[in-house]
Short mmCIF file of C-alpha atoms in Angstrom, two decimals:
data_model
loop_
_atom_site.label_atom_id
_atom_site.label_comp_id
_atom_site.label_asym_id
_atom_site.label_seq_id
_atom_site.Cartn_x
_atom_site.Cartn_y
_atom_site.Cartn_z
CA VAL E 9 -14.30 -33.93 6.05
CA SER E 10 -14.91 -30.38 4.91
CA VAL E 11 -18.40 -29.40 3.84
CA VAL E 12 -17.62 -25.82 2.91
CA GLN E 13 -18.24 -26.51 -0.75
CA ASP E 14 -21.80 -27.70 -0.02
CA SER E 15 -22.48 -24.73 2.18
CA VAL E 16 -21.31 -22.47 -0.63
CA ASN E 17 -23.57 -24.10 -3.18
CA ILE E 18 -26.64 -23.96 -1.01
CA SER E 19 -26.31 -20.46 0.32
CA GLY E 20 -25.47 -19.15 -3.12
CA GLN E 21 -22.44 -17.26 -1.87
CA SER E 22 -19.05 -18.16 -0.46
CA ASN E 23 -18.52 -18.07 3.30
CA THR E 24 -15.23 -16.26 2.81
CA ASN E 25 -16.89 -13.48 0.84
CA THR E 26 -19.20 -12.54 3.66
CA LEU E 27 -16.41 -11.40 6.02
CA LYS E 28 -15.68 -7.69 6.06
CA VAL E 29 -11.88 -7.34 6.00
CA PRO E 30 -10.75 -3.82 6.99
CA GLU E 31 -8.70 -1.86 4.44
CA CYS E 32 -4.89 -1.98 4.66
CA ARG E 33 -3.79 0.93 6.88
CA LEU E 34 -0.02 0.76 6.35
CA ALA E 35 0.19 4.10 4.50
CA GLU E 36 -2.29 5.80 6.84
CA ASP E 37 -0.54 4.53 9.99
CA LEU E 38 2.85 5.74 8.74
CA GLY E 39 1.32 9.05 7.67
CA ASN E 40 0.12 9.49 11.25
CA LEU E 41 3.59 8.59 12.53
CA TRP E 42 5.03 11.43 10.43
CA GLU E 43 2.34 13.88 11.58
CA THR E 44 2.58 13.07 15.29
CA THR E 45 6.42 12.85 15.37
CA ARG E 46 6.32 10.03 17.94
CA PHE E 47 9.64 8.21 18.51
CA THR E 48 11.56 10.47 16.10
CA ASP E 49 15.34 10.18 16.15
CA CYS E 50 16.53 12.87 13.74
CA SER E 51 15.62 16.40 12.72
CA PHE E 52 15.88 18.58 9.65
CA CYS E 53 16.29 22.31 9.38
CA VAL E 54 14.80 23.29 6.02
CA GLY E 55 14.71 26.98 5.11
CA GLY E 56 14.56 27.87 8.80
CA GLN E 57 11.77 25.36 9.63
CA GLU E 58 12.34 22.34 11.89
CA PHE E 59 11.04 18.87 10.97
CA LYS E 60 11.39 15.72 13.05
CA ALA E 61 11.62 12.31 11.38
CA HIS E 62 12.61 8.65 11.72
CA LYS E 63 15.99 7.57 10.35
CA SER E 64 14.72 4.02 9.81
CA VAL E 65 11.82 5.06 7.56
CA LEU E 66 13.88 7.57 5.57
CA ALA E 67 16.72 5.07 5.09
CA ALA E 68 14.28 2.34 4.03
CA ARG E 69 12.74 4.57 1.38
CA SER E 70 15.62 6.66 0.01
CA PRO E 71 19.09 5.32 -0.87
CA VAL E 72 20.44 8.84 -0.32
CA PHE E 73 19.09 9.09 3.25
CA ASN E 74 20.30 5.54 3.85
CA ALA E 75 23.85 6.49 2.90
CA MET E 76 23.58 9.72 4.90
CA PHE E 77 22.62 7.95 8.13
CA GLU E 78 24.53 4.71 7.70
CA HIS E 79 27.97 6.18 7.27
CA GLU E 80 29.75 8.19 9.88
CA MET E 81 28.83 11.51 8.37
CA GLU E 82 28.35 14.72 10.27
CA GLU E 83 24.56 14.26 9.90
CA SER E 84 24.71 10.77 11.38
CA LYS E 85 26.62 11.89 14.46
CA ARG E 86 24.43 14.84 15.31
CA ASN E 87 21.14 13.41 13.98
CA ARG E 88 20.46 16.86 12.59
CA VAL E 89 20.47 17.70 8.89
CA GLU E 90 20.49 21.17 7.36
CA ILE E 91 18.90 21.51 3.92
CA ASN E 92 19.11 24.79 2.10
CA ASP E 93 18.22 23.91 -1.48
CA VAL E 94 14.67 22.63 -0.89
CA ASP E 95 11.60 24.73 -0.05
CA PRO E 96 9.95 23.71 3.29
CA GLU E 97 6.60 23.01 1.58
CA VAL E 98 8.32 20.82 -1.01
CA PHE E 99 10.26 19.03 1.76
CA LYS E 100 6.99 18.32 3.62
CA GLU E 101 5.40 16.90 0.47
CA MET E 102 8.46 14.72 -0.14
CA MET E 103 8.27 13.44 3.46
CA ARG E 104 4.59 12.67 3.00
CA PHE E 105 5.52 10.60 -0.04
CA ILE E 106 8.30 8.81 1.87
CA TYR E 107 5.94 7.83 4.70
CA THR E 108 2.80 7.10 2.66
CA GLY E 109 3.70 6.60 -1.02
CA LYS E 110 1.35 9.48 -1.85
CA ALA E 111 1.83 13.17 -2.67
CA PRO E 112 -1.58 14.87 -2.57
CA ASN E 113 -0.20 18.37 -3.31
CA LEU E 114 2.12 17.29 -6.12
CA GLU E 115 0.36 19.25 -8.89
CA LYS E 116 1.10 22.59 -7.16
CA MET E 117 4.86 22.03 -6.98
CA ALA E 118 5.71 19.36 -9.56
CA ASP E 119 8.84 21.16 -10.84
CA ASN E 120 10.49 21.68 -7.43
CA LEU E 121 9.31 18.29 -6.17
CA LEU E 122 10.92 16.66 -9.23
CA ALA E 123 14.22 18.27 -8.26
CA ALA E 124 13.90 17.03 -4.65
CA ALA E 125 12.86 13.52 -5.77
CA ASP E 126 15.92 13.40 -8.03
CA LYS E 127 18.22 14.58 -5.22
CA TYR E 128 16.98 11.90 -2.79
CA ALA E 129 16.65 9.15 -5.45
CA LEU E 130 12.89 8.67 -5.07
CA GLU E 131 12.26 7.13 -8.48
CA ARG E 132 8.49 6.74 -8.24
CA LEU E 133 7.93 10.29 -6.94
CA LYS E 134 10.12 11.60 -9.74
CA VAL E 135 8.04 9.92 -12.45
CA MET E 136 4.82 11.07 -10.73
CA CYS E 137 6.15 14.64 -11.08
CA GLU E 138 7.16 14.01 -14.70
CA GLU E 139 3.61 12.82 -15.37
CA ALA E 140 2.09 16.00 -13.89
CA LEU E 141 4.46 18.26 -15.84
CA CYS E 142 3.80 16.29 -19.00
CA SER E 143 0.08 16.86 -18.83
CA ASN E 144 0.68 20.62 -18.52
CA LEU E 145 3.11 21.04 -21.42
CA SER E 146 2.44 24.20 -23.42
CA VAL E 147 4.05 26.32 -26.12
CA GLU E 148 5.11 28.74 -23.39
CA ASN E 149 6.70 26.29 -20.94
CA VAL E 150 8.08 23.50 -23.14
CA ALA E 151 11.62 24.95 -23.30
CA ASP E 152 11.80 25.38 -19.50
CA ILE E 153 10.42 21.87 -18.96
CA LEU E 154 13.01 20.47 -21.38
CA ILE E 155 15.81 22.17 -19.42
CA LEU E 156 14.36 20.92 -16.09
CA ALA E 157 14.02 17.36 -17.42
CA ASP E 158 17.60 17.43 -18.73
CA LEU E 159 18.99 18.80 -15.45
CA HIS E 160 17.36 16.06 -13.36
CA SER E 161 17.75 13.16 -15.81
CA ALA E 162 13.97 12.91 -16.15
CA GLU E 163 14.23 10.88 -19.34
CA GLN E 164 10.53 10.21 -19.85
CA LEU E 165 9.62 13.89 -19.44
CA LYS E 166 12.45 14.92 -21.77
CA ALA E 167 11.26 12.52 -24.48
CA GLN E 168 7.69 13.80 -24.10
CA ALA E 169 8.78 17.45 -24.33
CA ILE E 170 10.76 16.80 -27.52
CA ASP E 171 7.82 14.82 -28.87
CA PHE E 172 5.51 17.73 -28.03
CA ILE E 173 7.65 20.15 -30.06
CA ASN E 174 7.91 17.78 -33.00
CA VAL E 175 4.22 16.94 -33.17
CA LEU E 176 3.43 20.67 -33.32
CA ARG E 177 6.10 21.14 -35.99
CA GLN E 178 4.71 18.29 -38.07
CA LEU E 179 1.17 19.59 -37.74
CA GLY E 180 2.57 22.80 -39.19
CA CYS E 181 3.69 20.88 -42.33
CA LYS E 182 0.13 19.79 -42.98
CA ASP E 183 -1.33 23.17 -43.82
CA GLY E 184 0.67 26.36 -43.81
CA LYS E 185 -2.48 28.39 -43.20
CA ASN E 186 -3.94 26.67 -40.13
CA TRP E 187 -3.33 27.75 -36.53
CA ASN E 188 -0.96 24.87 -35.79
CA SER E 189 1.74 26.25 -38.03
CA ASN E 190 1.73 29.40 -35.90
CA GLN E 191 2.03 27.40 -32.68
CA ALA E 192 5.03 25.49 -33.99
CA THR E 193 6.74 28.75 -34.84
CA ASP E 194 5.57 30.26 -31.54
CA ILE E 195 7.73 27.84 -29.55
CA MET E 196 10.85 29.12 -31.32
CA GLU E 197 9.81 32.65 -30.43
CA THR E 198 9.28 32.19 -26.70
CA ALA E 199 11.83 33.73 -24.35
CA GLY E 200 12.40 30.25 -22.92
CA TRP E 201 13.40 28.76 -26.27
CA LYS E 202 15.60 31.71 -27.19
CA SER E 203 17.37 31.55 -23.86
CA MET E 204 17.75 27.76 -24.20
CA ILE E 205 19.60 28.16 -27.51
CA HIS E 206 22.38 29.89 -25.59
CA SER E 207 22.24 28.11 -22.24
CA HIS E 208 21.54 24.54 -23.43
CA PRO E 209 22.42 24.29 -27.13
CA HIS E 210 22.69 20.48 -26.84
CA LEU E 211 18.92 20.35 -26.14
CA VAL E 212 18.14 22.24 -29.34
CA ALA E 213 20.42 19.76 -31.11
CA GLU E 214 18.60 16.82 -29.50
CA ALA E 215 15.19 18.20 -30.49
CA PHE E 216 16.50 18.75 -34.02
CA ARG E 217 17.91 15.22 -34.24
CA ALA E 218 14.57 13.76 -33.09
CA LEU E 219 12.71 15.85 -35.66
CA ALA E 220 15.08 14.90 -38.48
CA SER E 221 14.84 11.18 -37.70
CA ALA E 222 11.03 11.22 -37.37
CA GLN E 223 9.12 10.02 -40.42
CA CYS E 224 7.42 12.84 -42.27
CA PRO E 225 4.66 11.43 -44.48
CA GLN E 226 2.41 13.46 -46.74
CA PHE E 227 0.50 15.17 -43.93
CA GLY E 228 3.39 15.67 -41.57
CA ILE E 229 2.19 13.16 -38.97
CA PRO E 230 4.54 10.24 -38.22
CA ARG E 231 3.30 6.91 -39.62
CA LYS E 232 3.22 5.21 -36.23
CA ARG E 233 0.95 7.94 -34.89
CA LEU E 234 -1.36 7.64 -37.88
CA LYS E 235 -1.63 3.91 -37.25
CA GLN E 236 -2.60 4.50 -33.63
CA SER E 237 -5.38 6.97 -34.38
CA VAL W 9 -2.05 28.40 -24.31
CA SER W 10 -2.02 24.65 -23.76
CA VAL W 11 -2.18 22.39 -26.79
CA VAL W 12 -2.14 19.11 -24.91
CA GLN W 13 -5.70 18.37 -25.95
CA ASP W 14 -4.78 18.62 -29.65
CA SER W 15 -1.76 16.43 -29.18
CA VAL W 16 -3.96 13.86 -27.48
CA ASN W 17 -6.50 13.85 -30.30
CA ILE W 18 -3.94 13.48 -33.04
CA SER W 19 -1.71 10.87 -31.49
CA GLY W 20 -4.72 8.83 -30.46
CA GLN W 21 -3.46 8.44 -26.91
CA SER W 22 -2.89 10.70 -23.93
CA ASN W 23 0.61 11.99 -23.21
CA THR W 24 0.18 11.14 -19.54
CA ASN W 25 -0.63 7.52 -20.32
CA THR W 26 2.67 6.89 -22.02
CA LEU W 27 4.80 7.44 -18.89
CA LYS W 28 5.81 4.32 -17.00
CA VAL W 29 5.28 5.08 -13.30
CA PRO W 30 7.09 2.56 -11.04
CA GLU W 31 4.94 0.57 -8.60
CA CYS W 32 4.55 1.85 -5.02
CA ARG W 33 7.33 0.26 -2.94
CA LEU W 34 6.22 1.33 0.55
CA ALA W 35 5.41 -2.21 1.75
CA GLU W 36 8.49 -3.70 0.06
CA ASP W 37 10.83 -1.03 1.47
CA LEU W 38 9.50 -1.54 5.00
CA GLY W 39 9.68 -5.31 4.57
CA ASN W 40 13.37 -4.90 3.75
CA LEU W 41 13.81 -2.66 6.81
CA TRP W 42 12.43 -5.48 8.98
CA GLU W 43 14.64 -8.10 7.30
CA THR W 44 17.86 -6.11 7.44
CA THR W 45 17.32 -4.76 11.01
CA ARG W 46 18.92 -1.42 10.11
CA PHE W 47 18.44 1.36 12.69
CA THR W 48 16.53 -0.90 15.12
CA ASP W 49 15.94 0.50 18.61
CA CYS W 50 14.25 -2.36 20.48
CA SER W 51 14.46 -6.13 20.72
CA PHE W 52 12.14 -9.02 21.51
CA CYS W 53 12.91 -12.34 23.10
CA VAL W 54 10.25 -14.75 21.84
CA GLY W 55 10.48 -18.38 22.91
CA GLY W 56 14.25 -18.05 23.23
CA GLN W 57 14.72 -16.32 19.84
CA GLU W 58 15.89 -12.71 19.50
CA PHE W 59 14.21 -10.27 17.10
CA LYS W 60 15.20 -6.65 16.52
CA ALA W 61 12.60 -4.06 15.55
CA HIS W 62 11.70 -0.35 15.31
CA LYS W 63 9.59 1.14 18.08
CA SER W 64 8.24 3.81 15.72
CA VAL W 65 6.85 1.31 13.19
CA LEU W 66 5.39 -1.01 15.86
CA ALA W 67 3.78 1.91 17.71
CA ALA W 68 2.34 3.32 14.47
CA ARG W 69 0.72 0.01 13.59
CA SER W 70 -0.40 -1.47 16.93
CA PRO W 71 -2.14 0.46 19.73
CA VAL W 72 -0.79 -2.14 22.18
CA PHE W 73 2.85 -1.60 21.16
CA ASN W 74 2.21 2.14 21.17
CA ALA W 75 1.05 2.02 24.80
CA MET W 76 3.91 -0.32 25.69
CA PHE W 77 6.60 2.03 24.36
CA GLU W 78 4.97 5.36 25.08
CA HIS W 79 4.48 4.92 28.80
CA GLU W 80 7.29 4.47 31.25
CA MET W 81 6.96 0.73 31.40
CA GLU W 82 9.77 -1.68 32.07
CA GLU W 83 9.84 -2.49 28.32
CA SER W 84 10.19 1.16 27.41
CA LYS W 85 13.14 1.71 29.72
CA ARG W 86 15.12 -1.31 28.65
CA ASN W 87 13.95 -1.42 25.01
CA ARG W 88 13.74 -5.18 25.43
CA VAL W 89 10.48 -7.13 25.53
CA GLU W 90 10.05 -10.73 26.59
CA ILE W 91 7.13 -12.62 25.02
CA ASN W 92 6.34 -16.11 26.21
CA ASP W 93 2.84 -16.73 24.90
CA VAL W 94 3.54 -16.41 21.15
CA ASP W 95 5.41 -18.93 18.98
CA PRO W 96 8.52 -17.42 17.26
CA GLU W 97 7.20 -18.31 13.77
CA VAL W 98 3.85 -16.67 14.57
CA PHE W 99 5.66 -13.60 15.95
CA LYS W 100 7.70 -13.32 12.73
CA GLU W 101 4.55 -13.52 10.61
CA MET W 102 2.87 -10.86 12.77
CA MET W 103 5.93 -8.61 12.35
CA ARG W 104 5.83 -9.12 8.59
CA PHE W 105 2.21 -7.97 8.66
CA ILE W 106 3.08 -4.94 10.81
CA TYR W 107 5.83 -3.83 8.39
CA THR W 108 4.15 -4.74 5.09
CA GLY W 109 0.40 -5.21 5.61
CA LYS W 110 0.80 -8.76 4.26
CA ALA W 111 1.03 -12.20 5.88
CA PRO W 112 2.13 -14.70 3.21
CA ASN W 113 2.24 -17.69 5.60
CA LEU W 114 -1.08 -16.94 7.30
CA GLU W 115 -2.86 -20.12 6.14
CA LYS W 116 -0.38 -22.36 8.00
CA MET W 117 -0.93 -20.70 11.39
CA ALA W 118 -4.26 -18.87 11.21
CA ASP W 119 -5.42 -19.99 14.69
CA ASN W 120 -2.29 -18.89 16.57
CA LEU W 121 -1.92 -15.77 14.43
CA LEU W 122 -5.52 -14.82 15.26
CA ALA W 123 -4.62 -14.99 18.96
CA ALA W 124 -1.53 -12.80 18.42
CA ALA W 125 -3.45 -10.31 16.25
CA ASP W 126 -6.08 -10.04 18.99
CA LYS W 127 -3.42 -9.53 21.69
CA TYR W 128 -1.72 -6.69 19.77
CA ALA W 129 -4.98 -5.17 18.44
CA LEU W 130 -4.20 -5.70 14.75
CA GLU W 131 -7.78 -5.60 13.47
CA ARG W 132 -7.10 -6.27 9.81
CA LEU W 133 -4.76 -9.21 10.49
CA LYS W 134 -7.35 -10.66 12.85
CA VAL W 135 -10.09 -10.63 10.20
CA MET W 136 -7.65 -12.04 7.61
CA CYS W 137 -7.14 -14.98 10.01
CA GLU W 138 -10.90 -15.29 10.59
CA GLU W 139 -11.35 -15.47 6.82
CA ALA W 140 -8.80 -18.30 6.48
CA LEU W 141 -10.33 -20.27 9.36
CA CYS W 142 -13.79 -19.71 7.94
CA SER W 143 -12.91 -21.26 4.61
CA ASN W 144 -11.61 -24.36 6.41
CA LEU W 145 -14.60 -24.96 8.70
CA SER W 146 -15.47 -28.65 8.99
CA VAL W 147 -17.65 -30.96 11.08
CA GLU W 148 -14.51 -31.94 13.00
CA ASN W 149 -13.16 -28.48 13.82
CA VAL W 150 -16.25 -26.27 14.11
CA ALA W 151 -16.52 -26.60 17.92
CA ASP W 152 -12.82 -25.71 18.41
CA ILE W 153 -13.12 -22.78 16.00
CA LEU W 154 -16.20 -21.55 17.87
CA ILE W 155 -14.28 -21.62 21.16
CA LEU W 156 -11.27 -19.86 19.55
CA ALA W 157 -13.51 -17.17 18.02
CA ASP W 158 -15.26 -16.62 21.36
CA LEU W 159 -11.98 -16.40 23.28
CA HIS W 160 -10.55 -13.73 20.96
CA SER W 161 -13.76 -11.79 20.27
CA ALA W 162 -13.61 -12.78 16.60
CA GLU W 163 -17.25 -11.90 16.02
CA GLN W 164 -17.37 -12.55 12.28
CA LEU W 165 -15.79 -15.99 12.63
CA LYS W 166 -18.10 -16.83 15.52
CA ALA W 167 -21.18 -15.91 13.49
CA GLN W 168 -19.92 -17.97 10.55
CA ALA W 169 -19.23 -21.01 12.75
CA ILE W 170 -22.74 -20.88 14.23
CA ASP W 171 -24.14 -20.39 10.74
CA PHE W 172 -22.17 -23.41 9.55
CA ILE W 173 -23.71 -25.62 12.25
CA ASN W 174 -27.21 -24.36 11.56
CA VAL W 175 -27.05 -24.73 7.80
CA LEU W 176 -25.99 -28.37 8.26
CA ARG W 177 -28.78 -28.86 10.80
CA GLN W 178 -31.35 -27.37 8.43
CA LEU W 179 -30.12 -29.47 5.52
CA GLY W 180 -30.76 -32.42 7.83
CA CYS W 181 -34.45 -31.37 8.08
CA LYS W 182 -34.80 -31.64 4.32
CA ASP W 183 -34.32 -35.36 4.00
CA GLY W 184 -33.67 -37.63 6.94
CA LYS W 185 -31.97 -40.15 4.69
CA ASN W 186 -29.36 -38.02 2.93
CA TRP W 187 -25.76 -37.62 4.08
CA ASN W 188 -26.30 -34.12 5.42
CA SER W 189 -28.49 -35.32 8.25
CA ASN W 190 -25.61 -37.51 9.39
CA GLN W 191 -23.18 -34.57 9.21
CA ALA W 192 -25.43 -32.42 11.36
CA THR W 193 -25.57 -35.16 13.96
CA ASP W 194 -21.84 -35.80 13.52
CA ILE W 195 -20.98 -32.36 14.88
CA MET W 196 -22.76 -33.17 18.14
CA GLU W 197 -20.74 -36.36 18.36
CA THR W 198 -17.27 -34.89 17.89
CA ALA W 199 -14.98 -34.78 20.91
CA GLY W 200 -14.73 -31.02 20.40
CA TRP W 201 -18.47 -30.47 20.68
CA LYS W 202 -18.83 -32.78 23.68
CA SER W 203 -15.99 -31.04 25.46
CA MET W 204 -17.47 -27.63 24.58
CA ILE W 205 -20.76 -28.52 26.28
CA HIS W 206 -18.87 -28.64 29.57
CA SER W 207 -16.19 -26.00 29.02
CA HIS W 208 -18.25 -23.38 27.14
CA PRO W 209 -21.96 -24.09 27.71
CA HIS W 210 -22.82 -20.49 26.74
CA LEU W 211 -21.64 -21.24 23.17
CA VAL W 212 -24.00 -24.20 22.89
CA ALA W 213 -26.73 -21.88 24.14
CA GLU W 214 -25.79 -19.25 21.55
CA ALA W 215 -25.81 -21.80 18.72
CA PHE W 216 -29.18 -23.06 19.95
CA ARG W 217 -30.64 -19.55 20.12
CA ALA W 218 -29.47 -18.83 16.55
CA LEU W 219 -31.00 -22.09 15.34
CA ALA W 220 -34.30 -21.45 17.11
CA SER W 221 -34.63 -17.93 15.72
CA ALA W 222 -33.72 -18.97 12.15
CA GLN W 223 -36.62 -19.41 9.77
CA CYS W 224 -37.30 -23.06 8.99
CA PRO W 225 -39.40 -23.28 5.82
CA GLN W 226 -40.60 -26.50 4.21
CA PHE W 227 -37.17 -27.69 3.13
CA GLY W 228 -35.26 -26.52 6.15
CA ILE W 229 -33.33 -23.80 4.32
CA PRO W 230 -33.88 -20.20 5.50
CA ARG W 231 -35.97 -18.12 3.09
CA LYS W 232 -33.27 -15.52 2.56
CA ARG W 233 -30.82 -18.21 1.49
CA LEU W 234 -33.32 -19.69 -0.94
CA LYS W 235 -33.82 -16.27 -2.50
CA GLN W 236 -30.07 -15.87 -3.01
CA SER W 237 -29.56 -19.20 -4.79
#
């Protein structure tokens, strides 16, 4: 016979609620493992800096590292990997994400970290970078961000960058005299946009297609956006 | 110039909110690493069953495994550990906790898992087991649970078990004729309690001390509990 229910009623609180369960330390423990380099079995040379790591953790987290270590590649035999296209600071941040699921310095290096996340197939880290870049979109950087997103198949960021251009353009329709019309034109006049026309004409075409297919009601704001506001 | 703020106002929702960030997969990825036994570097023989594991992950999560593998012990040299005092199913559940922070089958084996968690210094798992045992306290098992809690220094469970006995005892004060008074007496008549008097007299003394120092107002329920209800 269990009398827990009675005890709960009388004391006014559940027995189970009174126990203090410590927080989950999985991410913290693995973060310490990365920091202390205990039991490491592989090393990386990144821009002249050495990093020690654990093949098991890297393979568990990244399909690219898994393939690298599982097959009889040069890296697998020597347990030493040379990386020349990633900055050491970016590599460290990527490793922190691999071991802990977190990237505390992401904001500082979102563009380069996006490239690294794409290279090592770290989907969540990639979208975290897309999110950071998205919240910093500006007239000045939107063309460069569009090129970056296209290069690394960052589809959500690409859609947001095109959306950003088109919203500005449509605001411009509303009133030829207000500041927004200047901003819409400003994008087309940035060095980034002008260079993109030559280097990535398909992106200009994509932005144009999105603009043409967007609804353009009386005030230049798409109907679905008006409904949301 | 950033125009994100304007875009946010007009669209009625933040750009950053529209990105779908995948869930953190750290626990899932490490759970798969345990299941697939890729890149394992040590093995355990538990009750005749073989298990392969990763020294780095075990050492990161358990101070006991860390000491076992870090020092030049027999286990460290051979990378093979024999365990005879843990059931294979309990060992598997403990490993699942080590790799993922979760123990989905905990309820079925909370007593033995508590012993294993105590042995390998897994504080969070230990309290998770205490919590499960706490919510199943009964007249019949409270003496055994008290002995288990004492043996494995499960202080929260021990306090709850003593509390459980005393609340029943105090309910008994309220009305000599109601069922609770029988339950309070029932505990003293279980085989577990009678055996505990001989095997662990200090626990009877502790329960008695707690009872004596508890407030016993008119209706036998401590004042602080009355206030809470």
